[in-house]
Amino acid sequence: MPVYQFYKEQKIHTTVDEIWDFVSSPGNLKEITPDYMGFEITTGHTSDVMYPGMIISYKVSPVFGIKMPWVTEITHVSEKDYFVDEQRKGPYKMWHHEHKIIKTDDGVIMKDLITYEPPFGFLGGIANKLFIKKQLNAIFEYRRKIIDEKYNRNVVTLKQEKRTA
């Protein structure tokens, strides 16, 4: 059974405090998830701030618009540094997602490393080649776009002004 890794890195022109407050709040997950995923948090009582042992349940539509449950546990948190979520129930046989925030001179770098195993053995490997990896990339590109609009807007505007001046 193959296990895969997916990695993304994003430069964000903001403070560690500001991006941490945003990404560590489960309530913001819907904002950074594409609408076609049909994402909704179904947990009755969710803290505004994640903590180790926190269980978050969702409904998502990852394939053909079919709603399915997804339950993750926040297994590790080092405030303003990193957190890890692991799937307890959902579309993957195994899912381990590390989120890291690294301070730089002019903002932060956010790094995501997902280690996952699709279901259905070798068929899952074929599905990964055909669409899972592409879908993960599309989801993270959407997230990059939303975060760029939220935090990097002034940087883009300044660059455009420099080019036109």
Tab-separated table of C-alpha atoms in Angstrom:
chain	number	residue	atom	x	y	z
A	1	MET	CA	0.000	0.000	0.000
A	2	PRO	CA	1.722	3.201	-1.139
A	3	VAL	CA	2.033	6.181	1.181
A	4	TYR	CA	2.438	9.603	-0.431
A	5	GLN	CA	3.554	13.043	0.647
A	6	PHE	CA	2.291	16.397	-0.535
A	7	TYR	CA	4.209	19.568	0.316
A	8	LYS	CA	3.329	23.251	-0.078
A	9	GLU	CA	5.077	26.398	1.077
A	10	GLN	CA	3.704	29.938	1.061
A	11	LYS	CA	5.361	33.275	1.809
A	12	ILE	CA	2.983	35.562	3.719
A	13	HIS	CA	3.643	39.201	4.525
A	14	THR	CA	2.197	39.277	8.027
A	15	THR	CA	3.209	38.535	11.590
A	16	VAL	CA	3.416	35.112	13.194
A	17	ASP	CA	0.716	36.205	15.664
A	18	GLU	CA	-1.698	37.268	12.939
A	19	ILE	CA	-1.362	34.175	10.746
A	20	TRP	CA	-1.365	31.844	13.760
A	21	ASP	CA	-4.634	33.361	15.005
A	22	PHE	CA	-6.155	32.752	11.590
A	23	VAL	CA	-4.925	29.211	10.806
A	24	SER	CA	-5.313	27.840	14.335
A	25	SER	CA	-9.013	28.712	14.496
A	26	PRO	CA	-11.200	25.865	13.186
A	27	GLY	CA	-13.884	28.397	12.274
A	28	ASN	CA	-11.663	29.704	9.453
A	29	LEU	CA	-11.333	26.360	7.663
A	30	LYS	CA	-14.402	26.951	5.510
A	31	GLU	CA	-12.988	30.274	4.251
A	32	ILE	CA	-9.853	28.594	2.874
A	33	THR	CA	-11.629	25.555	1.387
A	34	PRO	CA	-13.064	25.699	-2.149
A	35	ASP	CA	-16.868	25.837	-2.290
A	36	TYR	CA	-17.051	22.729	-4.505
A	37	MET	CA	-15.762	20.677	-1.552
A	38	GLY	CA	-19.057	21.302	0.260
A	39	PHE	CA	-17.108	21.773	3.498
A	40	GLU	CA	-19.057	22.216	6.720
A	41	ILE	CA	-18.026	21.754	10.341
A	42	THR	CA	-20.497	19.450	12.088
A	43	THR	CA	-18.926	19.452	15.550
A	44	GLY	CA	-21.486	20.851	17.971
A	45	HIS	CA	-19.098	22.681	20.273
A	46	THR	CA	-15.812	23.845	18.813
A	47	SER	CA	-13.273	25.986	20.593
A	48	ASP	CA	-12.079	29.100	18.776
A	49	VAL	CA	-8.514	27.948	19.391
A	50	MET	CA	-7.215	24.460	18.723
A	51	TYR	CA	-5.566	22.333	21.371
A	52	PRO	CA	-4.058	18.833	21.503
A	53	GLY	CA	-6.817	16.235	21.632
A	54	MET	CA	-9.388	18.484	19.954
A	55	ILE	CA	-11.721	16.501	17.692
A	56	ILE	CA	-13.270	18.314	14.731
A	57	SER	CA	-15.880	16.670	12.537
A	58	TYR	CA	-16.832	17.869	9.071
A	59	LYS	CA	-18.777	16.917	6.029
A	60	VAL	CA	-16.922	17.182	2.732
A	61	SER	CA	-17.633	16.247	-0.867
A	62	PRO	CA	-14.229	15.237	-2.237
A	63	VAL	CA	-15.483	13.065	-5.113
A	64	PHE	CA	-18.509	13.491	-7.412
A	65	GLY	CA	-20.272	15.779	-4.908
A	66	ILE	CA	-20.913	12.869	-2.527
A	67	LYS	CA	-21.036	14.098	1.090
A	68	MET	CA	-18.952	12.102	3.502
A	69	PRO	CA	-17.904	12.525	7.122
A	70	TRP	CA	-14.353	13.487	7.996
A	71	VAL	CA	-13.121	13.509	11.594
A	72	THR	CA	-9.714	14.874	12.529
A	73	GLU	CA	-7.866	15.109	15.803
A	74	ILE	CA	-5.408	17.877	16.596
A	75	THR	CA	-2.599	15.723	17.948
A	76	HIS	CA	0.188	18.268	18.492
A	77	VAL	CA	0.274	22.027	19.039
A	78	SER	CA	3.268	24.244	19.653
A	79	GLU	CA	1.706	27.693	19.792
A	80	LYS	CA	2.764	30.040	16.991
A	81	ASP	CA	5.098	27.345	15.652
A	82	TYR	CA	3.217	24.276	14.364
A	83	PHE	CA	0.251	21.977	14.755
A	84	VAL	CA	-0.649	18.538	13.438
A	85	ASP	CA	-4.041	17.176	12.478
A	86	GLU	CA	-4.650	13.481	11.851
A	87	GLN	CA	-7.681	11.877	10.284
A	88	ARG	CA	-9.662	9.582	12.557
A	89	LYS	CA	-12.444	8.904	10.057
A	90	GLY	CA	-12.699	9.965	6.441
A	91	PRO	CA	-11.803	9.401	2.815
A	92	TYR	CA	-8.180	8.355	3.373
A	93	LYS	CA	-6.777	5.198	4.888
A	94	MET	CA	-4.254	7.476	6.646
A	95	TRP	CA	-3.846	11.284	6.817
A	96	HIS	CA	-1.237	13.217	8.816
A	97	HIS	CA	-0.992	16.975	8.173
A	98	GLU	CA	1.793	19.119	9.641
A	99	HIS	CA	1.315	22.907	9.553
A	100	LYS	CA	4.436	24.977	10.324
A	101	ILE	CA	4.824	28.742	10.662
A	102	ILE	CA	8.357	30.115	10.317
A	103	LYS	CA	9.186	33.769	11.013
A	104	THR	CA	11.251	35.568	8.363
A	105	ASP	CA	12.617	39.109	8.121
A	106	ASP	CA	9.621	40.297	6.100
A	107	GLY	CA	6.794	38.026	7.240
A	108	VAL	CA	6.358	34.283	7.605
A	109	ILE	CA	6.624	31.117	5.598
A	110	MET	CA	3.812	28.658	6.093
A	111	LYS	CA	4.721	25.055	5.326
A	112	ASP	CA	2.313	22.158	4.941
A	113	LEU	CA	3.387	18.545	4.753
A	114	ILE	CA	0.682	15.946	4.253
A	115	THR	CA	1.511	12.273	4.518
A	116	TYR	CA	-1.409	10.197	3.299
A	117	GLU	CA	-2.491	6.792	2.119
A	118	PRO	CA	-5.480	6.565	-0.204
A	119	PRO	CA	-8.017	3.793	0.387
A	120	PHE	CA	-8.383	0.663	-1.768
A	121	GLY	CA	-4.747	-0.435	-2.034
A	122	PHE	CA	-3.332	-0.339	-5.566
A	123	LEU	CA	-6.581	1.228	-6.849
A	124	GLY	CA	-5.923	4.088	-4.435
A	125	GLY	CA	-2.494	4.479	-6.023
A	126	ILE	CA	-4.115	4.806	-9.427
A	127	ALA	CA	-6.661	7.272	-8.021
A	128	ASN	CA	-3.777	9.291	-6.554
A	129	LYS	CA	-2.129	9.582	-9.973
A	130	LEU	CA	-5.389	10.380	-11.745
A	131	PHE	CA	-6.980	12.895	-9.376
A	132	ILE	CA	-6.116	12.873	-5.640
A	133	LYS	CA	-2.754	14.646	-6.026
A	134	LYS	CA	-4.294	17.133	-8.479
A	135	GLN	CA	-7.202	17.779	-6.127
A	136	LEU	CA	-4.860	18.401	-3.174
A	137	ASN	CA	-2.909	20.842	-5.305
A	138	ALA	CA	-6.112	22.656	-6.333
A	139	ILE	CA	-7.277	22.909	-2.711
A	140	PHE	CA	-3.941	24.348	-1.582
A	141	GLU	CA	-3.774	26.733	-4.529
A	142	TYR	CA	-7.215	27.996	-3.504
A	143	ARG	CA	-5.976	28.446	0.066
A	144	ARG	CA	-2.861	30.265	-1.211
A	145	LYS	CA	-5.054	32.638	-3.219
A	146	ILE	CA	-7.346	33.415	-0.268
A	147	ILE	CA	-4.421	34.000	2.096
A	148	ASP	CA	-2.635	36.148	-0.517
A	149	GLU	CA	-5.765	38.284	-0.879
A	150	LYS	CA	-6.074	38.584	2.890
A	151	TYR	CA	-2.436	39.262	3.824
A	152	ASN	CA	-0.371	40.006	0.714
A	153	ARG	CA	-2.672	42.529	-0.967
A	154	ASN	CA	-0.521	45.560	-0.076
A	155	VAL	CA	2.642	43.835	-1.279
A	156	VAL	CA	1.112	43.080	-4.690
A	157	THR	CA	-0.222	46.627	-4.961
A	158	LEU	CA	3.223	48.082	-4.166
A	159	LYS	CA	4.869	45.891	-6.774
A	160	GLN	CA	2.322	46.970	-9.374
A	161	GLU	CA	2.825	50.622	-8.479
A	162	LYS	CA	6.606	50.261	-8.871
A	163	ARG	CA	6.183	48.742	-12.322
A	164	THR	CA	3.843	51.450	-13.560
A	165	ALA	CA	5.664	54.432	-11.998
